[in-house]
XYZ file of C-alpha atoms in Angstrom:
659
model
C -2.504 31.875 -13.070
C -3.148 30.106 -9.674
C -0.627 28.319 -7.921
C -1.294 24.682 -6.386
C -0.669 25.992 -2.868
C -3.233 28.859 -3.258
C -5.709 26.200 -4.297
C -4.875 23.842 -1.410
C -5.211 26.721 1.017
C -8.743 27.248 -0.045
C -9.386 23.635 -0.106
C -8.327 23.267 3.691
C -10.583 26.359 4.518
C -13.545 24.520 3.070
C -12.989 21.431 5.054
C -13.898 23.189 8.291
C -16.914 25.031 7.025
C -19.104 22.608 5.008
C -22.727 23.198 5.656
C -25.424 20.759 6.784
C -26.812 18.662 3.978
C -30.000 20.654 3.649
C -28.199 23.903 2.809
C -25.104 22.547 0.812
C -26.749 23.571 -2.652
C -27.094 27.081 -1.263
C -23.605 27.149 -0.112
C -21.991 25.682 -3.276
C -23.843 28.499 -5.192
C -22.901 31.269 -2.991
C -19.267 30.226 -3.190
C -19.499 30.101 -7.268
C -19.283 33.893 -7.294
C -19.598 34.993 -10.955
C -19.964 31.429 -12.100
C -23.385 31.179 -10.321
C -25.242 31.651 -13.338
C -23.616 28.689 -15.256
C -24.587 26.387 -12.299
C -28.029 27.516 -12.167
C -28.472 27.012 -16.024
C -27.859 23.261 -15.207
C -30.407 22.923 -12.586
C -32.873 24.893 -14.735
C -32.110 22.517 -17.636
C -32.991 19.343 -15.584
C -35.848 21.141 -13.375
C -38.432 18.499 -14.596
C -36.090 15.634 -15.048
C -36.433 13.720 -11.943
C -33.176 11.690 -11.370
C -31.156 13.932 -13.562
C -32.051 16.873 -11.567
C -30.969 14.951 -8.387
C -27.759 14.169 -10.260
C -27.127 17.716 -11.108
C -27.669 18.853 -7.471
C -25.332 16.007 -6.277
C -22.542 17.356 -8.585
C -22.942 20.898 -7.560
C -23.479 20.182 -3.831
C -20.222 18.371 -3.682
C -18.307 20.736 -5.905
C -16.823 22.493 -2.838
C -13.197 21.310 -2.332
C -12.847 20.228 -6.129
C -10.297 21.946 -8.353
C -8.557 21.165 -11.533
C -5.954 22.223 -13.953
C -6.920 23.726 -17.448
C -5.651 23.203 -20.914
C -3.067 26.031 -20.494
C -1.101 23.857 -17.982
C -0.937 21.168 -20.635
C 0.164 23.563 -23.476
C 2.862 24.820 -21.017
C 4.430 21.318 -20.878
C 4.193 20.486 -24.392
C 7.881 20.809 -24.980
C 8.618 18.507 -22.217
C 6.036 15.911 -23.139
C 7.629 15.903 -26.801
C 10.931 15.321 -25.354
C 9.447 12.517 -23.314
C 7.990 10.882 -26.134
C 11.164 11.213 -28.266
C 13.194 9.361 -25.357
C 10.304 6.794 -25.381
C 10.864 6.279 -28.949
C 14.536 5.908 -28.694
C 14.079 2.951 -26.347
C 10.967 1.442 -28.412
C 8.792 2.451 -25.268
C 10.751 0.081 -22.951
C 11.787 1.453 -19.415
C 15.259 0.243 -18.886
C 17.560 2.284 -16.328
C 19.103 4.122 -19.266
C 15.556 5.395 -20.414
C 14.871 6.333 -16.735
C 17.786 8.380 -16.256
C 17.150 10.300 -19.479
C 13.495 10.876 -18.405
C 14.792 12.135 -15.119
C 17.063 14.258 -16.840
C 14.185 16.192 -18.042
C 13.697 17.648 -14.668
C 16.751 19.833 -14.983
C 15.693 20.953 -18.437
C 12.218 21.947 -17.561
C 12.317 22.616 -13.867
C 11.035 25.922 -14.527
C 7.726 24.466 -15.682
C 7.301 21.789 -13.402
C 5.822 23.673 -10.653
C 3.487 25.789 -12.724
C -0.235 24.991 -12.852
C -3.164 26.920 -14.133
C -5.785 25.710 -11.600
C -9.041 26.945 -10.313
C -12.140 25.842 -8.256
C -14.529 23.956 -10.053
C -17.368 26.100 -8.624
C -15.858 29.105 -10.316
C -14.968 27.473 -13.508
C -17.389 24.563 -14.689
C -19.661 25.777 -17.665
C -23.208 24.626 -18.046
C -22.815 23.017 -21.338
C -19.911 20.785 -20.299
C -21.923 19.494 -17.107
C -25.000 18.876 -19.026
C -23.014 16.873 -21.552
C -21.321 14.903 -18.850
C -24.836 14.178 -17.042
C -26.473 13.096 -20.158
C -23.627 10.800 -21.354
C -23.330 9.369 -18.014
C -27.087 8.437 -17.771
C -26.820 7.139 -21.302
C -23.998 4.844 -20.410
C -25.602 3.641 -17.198
C -28.796 2.727 -19.124
C -26.955 0.790 -21.807
C -24.688 -1.062 -19.300
C -26.251 -4.529 -18.693
C -24.245 -4.934 -15.535
C -24.621 -1.518 -13.886
C -28.359 -1.579 -14.132
C -28.295 -3.470 -10.872
C -26.105 -0.533 -9.556
C -27.974 1.612 -6.954
C -28.656 5.415 -7.896
C -26.545 6.292 -4.968
C -23.481 4.372 -6.369
C -24.174 5.691 -9.701
C -23.917 9.162 -8.601
C -20.632 8.506 -6.585
C -18.896 6.217 -9.035
C -20.407 6.696 -12.631
C -21.735 10.153 -13.088
C -18.612 12.394 -11.648
C -16.653 14.328 -14.478
C -13.807 14.591 -11.961
C -11.937 11.511 -10.864
C -9.242 13.397 -8.840
C -8.296 16.995 -7.959
C -5.943 18.569 -10.144
C -6.923 16.941 -13.453
C -8.198 18.631 -16.567
C -11.874 18.240 -16.828
C -11.867 17.485 -20.605
C -13.984 15.281 -22.816
C -12.365 11.935 -21.884
C -15.943 10.537 -21.210
C -16.976 11.243 -24.782
C -13.609 9.885 -26.123
C -13.756 6.572 -24.234
C -17.654 6.179 -25.103
C -17.217 6.481 -28.780
C -13.985 4.451 -28.879
C -15.980 1.429 -27.407
C -19.510 2.059 -27.831
C -21.512 -1.201 -28.279
C -18.435 -3.405 -27.588
C -18.300 -3.752 -24.032
C -20.948 -4.311 -21.181
C -23.806 -3.990 -23.723
C -24.877 -7.814 -24.177
C -26.327 -10.148 -21.583
C -24.823 -13.666 -21.256
C -21.340 -12.484 -20.673
C -19.352 -11.930 -17.570
C -18.359 -8.624 -16.462
C -14.836 -9.549 -15.164
C -14.068 -11.106 -18.376
C -15.229 -8.111 -20.415
C -13.192 -5.838 -18.022
C -10.151 -7.975 -18.594
C -10.759 -7.880 -22.302
C -10.970 -3.965 -22.059
C -8.114 -3.422 -20.059
C -6.076 -5.801 -22.172
C -6.417 -3.260 -24.942
C -4.493 -0.954 -22.917
C -1.738 -3.256 -21.647
C 0.840 -0.850 -23.505
C 0.208 1.816 -20.753
C 2.821 0.589 -18.236
C 4.438 1.493 -14.958
C 7.210 4.078 -15.060
C 9.204 2.319 -12.459
C 9.238 5.616 -10.738
C 11.304 7.334 -13.176
C 9.960 10.917 -13.997
C 7.587 10.609 -10.985
C 7.240 14.416 -10.637
C 6.272 15.013 -14.346
C 2.578 16.105 -14.113
C 0.166 13.998 -16.069
C -3.166 15.830 -16.126
C -5.659 14.171 -18.475
C -6.101 10.906 -20.320
C -4.725 12.025 -23.626
C -1.327 13.042 -22.133
C -1.133 9.511 -20.234
C -1.635 7.702 -23.736
C 0.859 9.969 -25.178
C 3.468 9.244 -22.590
C 2.488 5.512 -22.169
C 4.111 5.378 -18.788
C 3.202 6.614 -15.507
C 2.584 5.832 -11.734
C -0.257 3.668 -10.105
C -2.296 6.746 -9.440
C -2.241 7.883 -12.958
C -3.416 4.610 -14.220
C -5.915 4.396 -11.537
C -7.718 7.680 -12.570
C -7.412 6.723 -16.170
C -9.231 3.437 -15.540
C -11.743 5.182 -13.666
C -12.522 7.480 -16.545
C -12.460 4.596 -19.004
C -14.855 2.335 -17.143
C -17.253 4.990 -15.894
C -17.484 6.141 -19.461
C -19.069 2.817 -20.366
C -21.471 2.880 -17.290
C -19.206 0.853 -14.900
C -19.286 1.904 -11.184
C -15.631 2.302 -10.560
C -13.598 3.787 -7.488
C -9.963 4.392 -6.614
C -8.903 2.852 -3.165
C -5.642 3.331 -1.583
C -3.449 2.348 1.400
C -1.866 5.494 2.499
C 1.336 3.680 4.067
C 1.918 -0.141 4.403
C 2.142 -1.531 7.799
C 5.051 -3.811 7.058
C 6.584 -2.175 3.723
C 7.644 1.134 2.648
C 5.460 3.329 0.381
C 1.934 3.160 -0.451
C -0.461 1.950 -3.077
C -3.337 2.717 -5.265
C -5.649 0.537 -7.287
C -9.092 0.293 -8.636
C -12.391 -1.437 -7.577
C -15.666 -2.170 -9.235
C -18.718 -1.992 -7.143
C -21.507 -4.280 -8.326
C -24.249 -6.220 -6.719
C -23.505 -4.514 -3.323
C -20.004 -5.868 -3.532
C -16.503 -4.247 -4.206
C -14.046 -6.129 -6.611
C -10.624 -4.670 -6.225
C -8.011 -5.127 -9.133
C -4.775 -3.997 -10.384
C -4.765 -0.883 -12.124
C -1.869 -1.846 -14.786
C -2.212 -5.043 -16.974
C -1.545 -8.166 -14.852
C -2.374 -11.781 -15.276
C -3.326 -12.004 -11.848
C -5.162 -8.606 -11.686
C -8.057 -9.355 -9.314
C -5.705 -10.451 -6.449
C -6.106 -7.770 -3.791
C -8.980 -9.214 -1.829
C -6.809 -12.350 -1.394
C -3.539 -10.779 -0.541
C -4.730 -7.737 1.451
C -6.689 -9.458 4.061
C -4.127 -9.118 6.671
C -3.877 -13.058 7.223
C -1.954 -14.652 4.462
C 1.558 -14.395 3.116
C 1.092 -14.991 -0.723
C 3.690 -17.385 -2.425
C 4.070 -14.902 -5.253
C 3.604 -11.643 -3.591
C 4.790 -12.038 -0.004
C 3.318 -10.603 3.193
C 1.200 -7.461 3.089
C -0.317 -5.798 6.089
C -2.748 -2.693 5.679
C -3.339 -0.382 8.519
C -6.257 1.418 6.553
C -7.767 1.428 3.137
C -9.424 4.607 2.062
C -11.524 5.225 -1.171
C -11.457 8.339 -3.175
C -14.995 9.889 -3.536
C -16.547 12.844 -5.355
C -18.850 13.600 -2.380
C -17.499 15.434 0.668
C -16.961 13.552 4.060
C -15.672 16.053 6.380
C -15.103 14.410 9.961
C -12.702 14.798 12.791
C -10.127 17.374 12.577
C -10.957 18.304 9.056
C -14.639 19.282 10.307
C -13.280 21.116 13.539
C -13.186 24.819 13.132
C -11.060 25.026 16.369
C -8.125 22.920 14.852
C -5.347 24.948 12.705
C -4.636 23.592 9.337
C -1.116 23.241 10.110
C -2.058 20.801 12.980
C -3.694 18.360 10.590
C -1.628 15.702 8.550
C -2.277 16.024 4.707
C -4.350 12.760 4.806
C -6.913 14.165 6.925
C -7.358 17.554 5.466
C -8.677 15.724 2.295
C -12.404 15.447 2.784
C -13.254 13.490 -0.375
C -12.698 9.946 0.931
C -14.247 7.173 2.908
C -12.865 4.460 5.119
C -13.384 1.035 3.332
C -11.066 -1.141 5.548
C -13.535 -3.437 6.640
C -14.055 -4.578 3.119
C -10.626 -5.804 3.011
C -9.725 -7.247 6.447
C -11.042 -7.787 9.934
C -10.704 -4.397 11.939
C -10.349 -3.541 15.584
C -11.007 -0.474 17.511
C -7.888 0.395 19.535
C -7.851 2.500 22.736
C -4.460 4.063 23.617
C -3.412 5.933 26.780
C -1.488 8.844 25.950
C 1.685 8.922 28.041
C 3.391 11.959 26.617
C 2.287 15.715 27.245
C 0.033 16.915 24.526
C 1.070 20.263 22.626
C -1.092 23.309 23.654
C -4.618 23.001 22.544
C -4.307 19.602 20.944
C -7.739 17.939 20.269
C -6.570 15.025 18.131
C -3.990 12.238 18.256
C -2.959 10.013 15.326
C -1.874 6.525 14.803
C 1.134 6.226 12.482
C 3.144 3.230 10.770
C 6.622 3.352 9.778
C 8.251 3.813 6.276
C 11.227 5.166 4.632
C 12.601 6.507 7.910
C 9.266 8.246 8.701
C 6.191 7.828 10.712
C 3.242 8.240 8.716
C -0.258 8.922 10.189
C -2.985 6.693 8.988
C -5.760 7.417 11.445
C -7.116 10.233 13.884
C -8.803 10.039 17.267
C -10.262 12.481 19.498
C -8.407 13.027 22.935
C -10.654 12.101 25.654
C -10.725 13.843 28.962
C -9.127 10.866 30.745
C -6.075 10.900 28.443
C -6.980 8.157 26.200
C -7.866 8.077 22.436
C -9.677 5.318 20.613
C -8.705 4.713 16.921
C -11.540 2.979 14.864
C -11.183 0.159 12.453
C -7.533 -0.557 12.398
C -5.613 -3.328 10.658
C -4.010 -6.060 12.775
C -0.499 -7.586 12.765
C 0.866 -4.145 12.635
C 3.347 -1.960 14.631
C 1.811 1.686 15.429
C 3.044 4.658 17.023
C 0.561 7.265 18.628
C 1.705 10.684 17.562
C 0.451 14.443 17.953
C 0.796 16.813 14.913
C 1.767 20.336 15.650
C 2.760 22.887 13.293
C 3.396 20.141 10.422
C 5.781 18.149 12.867
C 4.931 14.781 14.529
C 5.447 14.218 18.174
C 5.205 11.041 19.932
C 2.214 10.559 22.204
C 2.848 7.116 23.697
C 5.190 4.194 23.152
C 4.910 2.198 19.956
C 3.007 -1.075 20.176
C 2.170 -4.121 18.075
C -1.445 -5.024 17.516
C -1.273 -8.610 17.100
C -3.196 -10.684 14.455
C -5.436 -11.925 17.451
C -5.989 -8.117 18.484
C -3.804 -8.180 21.545
C -1.723 -4.952 21.988
C 1.844 -5.554 22.944
C 3.755 -2.521 24.313
C 7.287 -1.958 22.644
C 9.545 -0.503 25.162
C 12.754 -1.182 27.032
C 11.568 -3.123 29.941
C 15.316 -4.205 30.932
C 15.294 -7.530 29.254
C 18.512 -8.055 27.393
C 19.829 -10.583 24.767
C 21.682 -10.921 21.551
C 20.677 -9.939 17.915
C 22.041 -11.499 14.826
C 20.881 -9.953 11.504
C 21.786 -10.310 7.758
C 19.003 -8.176 6.184
C 17.704 -4.649 6.860
C 14.752 -4.050 4.574
C 12.148 -6.690 5.842
C 9.259 -7.625 3.577
C 10.865 -5.918 0.420
C 13.292 -8.644 0.632
C 10.798 -11.198 -0.458
C 11.001 -10.757 -4.052
C 14.873 -11.272 -4.431
C 14.684 -14.415 -2.200
C 11.672 -16.185 -3.790
C 13.943 -19.107 -4.628
C 15.427 -19.255 -1.092
C 11.824 -19.179 0.387
C 10.970 -22.194 -1.912
C 13.900 -24.155 -1.040
C 12.411 -26.144 1.707
C 9.063 -26.675 0.033
C 8.435 -30.600 0.036
C 10.567 -31.389 2.930
C 9.423 -34.050 5.449
C 10.149 -34.655 9.024
C 9.954 -38.180 10.501
C 10.834 -39.646 13.911
C 13.858 -42.286 14.002
C 14.120 -45.504 16.068
C 17.548 -47.106 16.044
C 18.263 -45.107 12.929
C 15.125 -46.327 10.934
C 12.227 -44.075 9.846
C 9.087 -44.666 11.832
C 6.279 -41.844 12.151
C 5.979 -38.797 9.805
C 5.765 -35.767 11.923
C 4.907 -33.258 9.153
C 5.221 -32.372 5.602
C 6.441 -28.814 4.717
C 4.321 -27.961 1.672
C 4.266 -24.179 1.739
C 7.038 -21.644 0.978
C 8.441 -19.759 3.883
C 8.032 -16.469 5.154
C 10.663 -13.955 6.131
C 10.480 -15.155 9.934
C 10.679 -18.331 11.901
C 8.045 -20.313 10.361
C 6.497 -22.568 12.906
C 4.507 -25.693 12.036
C 2.094 -26.693 15.018
C 2.132 -30.656 15.582
C -0.590 -32.800 16.567
C 0.178 -34.919 19.657
C 2.664 -37.653 19.058
C 4.894 -40.141 21.013
C 8.153 -38.705 22.522
C 11.040 -39.083 20.357
C 14.824 -38.317 20.398
C 16.071 -38.571 16.796
C 14.308 -36.712 13.876
C 15.216 -37.014 10.085
C 14.482 -34.198 7.632
C 14.068 -35.353 4.072
C 15.067 -32.802 1.524
C 13.460 -32.249 -1.936
C 16.998 -31.819 -3.515
C 20.432 -32.390 -2.652
C 20.870 -28.767 -1.728
C 20.236 -27.206 1.833
C 19.806 -23.611 2.414
C 18.199 -22.552 5.717
C 18.942 -19.973 8.365
C 17.914 -22.199 11.417
C 15.931 -25.481 12.342
C 14.221 -25.267 15.724
C 12.351 -27.983 17.780
C 9.762 -26.995 20.581
C 7.855 -28.588 23.371
C 5.236 -26.935 25.374
C 8.062 -25.452 27.487
C 9.869 -23.743 24.584
C 12.700 -24.300 22.167
C 14.707 -27.419 22.791
C 18.390 -26.327 23.246
C 21.602 -28.068 22.169
C 20.265 -29.843 19.268
C 22.895 -31.698 17.305
C 23.302 -32.309 13.501
C 24.176 -35.905 13.043
C 24.610 -35.817 9.181
C 27.362 -34.667 7.005
C 26.551 -31.308 4.996
C 29.161 -30.287 2.481
C 29.182 -26.401 2.976
C 29.299 -24.164 -0.064
C 31.319 -21.594 2.011
C 33.441 -21.624 5.197
C 31.013 -19.810 7.489
C 28.004 -21.993 6.416
C 28.529 -25.357 7.818
C 26.070 -27.746 9.532
C 26.893 -26.206 12.967
C 24.879 -23.178 11.839
C 21.594 -25.123 11.543
C 20.561 -25.337 15.201
C 22.980 -22.702 16.748
C 20.167 -20.333 17.651
C 21.424 -17.597 15.318
C 18.839 -17.381 12.429
C 21.140 -14.905 10.310
C 24.202 -17.471 10.786
C 22.967 -19.726 7.697
C 23.711 -23.186 6.783
C 24.160 -23.722 2.692
C 25.524 -27.033 1.317
C 25.302 -30.232 -0.458
C 23.725 -33.066 1.165
C 24.123 -36.290 -1.197
C 21.890 -38.280 0.804
C 19.062 -35.954 0.724
C 18.275 -36.097 4.449
C 19.700 -34.554 7.578
C 19.305 -36.356 11.064
C 19.096 -34.509 14.312
C 19.793 -35.568 17.996
C 17.362 -33.640 20.324
C 19.661 -34.646 23.253
C 16.718 -36.555 25.089
C 13.175 -37.915 24.533
C 10.675 -35.031 24.035
C 7.124 -34.811 22.876
C 7.195 -32.171 20.157
C 4.624 -29.499 19.776
C 6.072 -27.560 16.901
C 8.915 -27.487 14.572
C 10.369 -24.042 13.060
C 12.349 -23.258 10.031
C 13.946 -19.855 9.380
C 14.796 -19.217 5.569
C 18.177 -18.767 4.160
C 18.069 -15.104 3.011
C 20.618 -13.302 0.776
C 22.714 -11.076 2.979
C 22.296 -7.304 2.674
C 25.502 -6.916 4.939
C 28.392 -5.361 2.945
C 31.915 -5.363 4.207
C 32.601 -1.778 3.052
C 29.641 -0.387 5.119
C 29.115 0.527 8.829
C 25.788 -0.490 10.467
C 24.284 0.607 13.675
C 21.656 -0.903 15.741
C 18.888 1.421 16.767
C 15.925 1.103 19.214
C 12.982 3.311 19.916
C 12.852 5.429 23.227
C 10.891 8.475 22.293
C 13.276 8.688 19.334
C 15.609 6.439 17.598
C 18.765 5.771 19.648
C 21.725 3.977 18.696
C 22.773 0.943 20.729
C 25.962 -0.270 18.956
C 27.766 0.288 15.692
C 29.780 -2.517 13.623
C 31.274 -2.974 10.271
C 29.987 -5.471 7.734
C 31.532 -8.881 7.633
C 32.582 -11.440 5.086
C 30.238 -14.229 6.533
C 27.252 -11.781 5.729
C 25.740 -11.276 9.076
C 26.236 -9.024 12.291
C 25.645 -9.784 15.873
C 24.945 -7.148 18.524
C 25.082 -7.962 22.327
C 23.118 -6.816 25.291
C 20.176 -5.457 23.191
C 16.858 -4.254 24.726
C 14.911 -7.263 23.235
C 11.169 -5.704 23.940
C 11.997 -2.430 22.301
C 11.151 -1.532 18.783
C 14.599 -1.960 16.646
C 16.025 -1.115 13.317
C 19.324 -1.888 11.602
C 20.698 1.308 9.768
C 23.253 1.224 7.034
C 25.244 4.326 7.759
C 26.328 4.647 4.224
C 22.677 5.145 2.931
C 21.253 8.692 3.261
C 17.937 10.152 2.905
C 14.628 8.266 2.923
C 16.311 4.891 3.064
C 14.600 1.508 3.025
C 15.625 -0.093 6.317
C 12.518 -1.715 8.169
C 11.715 -2.079 11.908
C 11.582 -5.382 13.697
C 10.688 -6.885 17.015
C 11.538 -9.874 19.041
C 8.588 -12.115 19.321
C 8.139 -15.738 20.350
C 12.056 -16.341 20.520
C 12.657 -15.004 17.204
C 12.877 -11.546 15.131
C 9.886 -10.650 13.304
C 10.265 -7.874 10.450
C 7.419 -5.422 10.608
């Protein structure tokens, strides 16, 4: 029995010793040991078969760094799977928290099985009859598929042909199963639309749902097991879909963001490759399944899904792509983050968003023999490397194809430990690099949430509250010129609406879509900045003592105003005549501050340092004074332990922006 760690060691050793392309077949055959004859049988079988011979070569040449489990792994876990199924049936395959707790309880019962795996290198395990059947079936499906006929041979080899969709899986007969299950039904008749056919096919599998991260450590090594359990993670559904669609001749891949730029965690999804384009889609059933090219462009904030910022997107491949530290024999494996030990991936960031190369001056002393540096993003209280760069002789490093509107930290990686290499910086949406460090500028911080973008879902109603609001100028108390109409939902920041040139005015009326006002702050701007001391002239009946009309323009976004406005409008006195250039609205956000918790404001100075600690208040917000405004900051709930969900934020454009 081979342990996973043993396979990974072999995998990492491969990554620094891949041969040149012209010798890769010999290299693979030499590494196959006693299994060499099985691989040679495949080559001999297709010797005079043209493309099929080339396909066989492709599979064998790229077999180094492939490994998987075998059926013994599944057999060993059968008692666990049977208990999982029993719990499923108890809850009619629904996934409430009670179900999840019972599923998580299987860890304790079967912990002695969860870390076992019968794994082997594919080079030493693949049999000729299996590979021949896989090659023949893939060519047959490719030929029958009316859409994939336009797929290039290179894309066929990468995204239809491979028997393995991810390392660790059992290489079984899923292709045959899916092919016979759907033969003649999908992708075989002209006159239809491939996207509609794909939706119809995946709709048949809508009962396979996300586990909500319950039982996340339970191994799922083949399609049959996933169908039996009926619940899993995004990665499980992605390789399942990849097996399903490729069995019918569709060129399909798995794309992933290794860590979000403005959220915690990571994500994986599927992508179809047709007509020289990539079409990304949600792996689980979703009525808005083709949304990713729309919401992952690093520009928008989607009204339904909120704001996503992606530092990198990679695509899993069957072929090997050793580069950077993984291809450098002078770098110790313990000095390479796990993401970059994986040679079976390519960077496809530019298919989703506009990228930029970023050159960083390294200000911290590098560890001995360091040859590479990494760019990391923050999530769950850790920095996650997402790109590598070579350290140049002048002490700089250039990171290729980075996503914008994201905070990054340059780091070294030594003996599996991250070490800061320079100060964090914000790569703005326009490509400007803003250094985030304590430069002596001080100010006050007022906060009511800790988790940034992840608060979007629970605040959807609040973010839509001002949709339909209108701002007009007043003369002698009478409406005159409409200044702007607020037609979009708000984001979790100060939302500015730039205004065309208009005559100067002193009084502004805000018409509301309902008789309820819920806002964090209303701000008015000229070309010299925010107008101070704006007065509210209308009556607002507050829904709580601390949320009166005086909070609307007090400069403290977390100190909110919520109340009833019978006339459905609020009048403002700017204190003088001003030519407005912008109006800003900060949304009302449900407070995450609790009276029974203590909070500390931290800022980054080579590490997280505490500035001030305070206890939660009944009003739902906390104020901290004399804060280093140009540093990277975070509000920590001291009651939360471990990999908690607090997000970082910065002071930007006279407001606080969650990253």
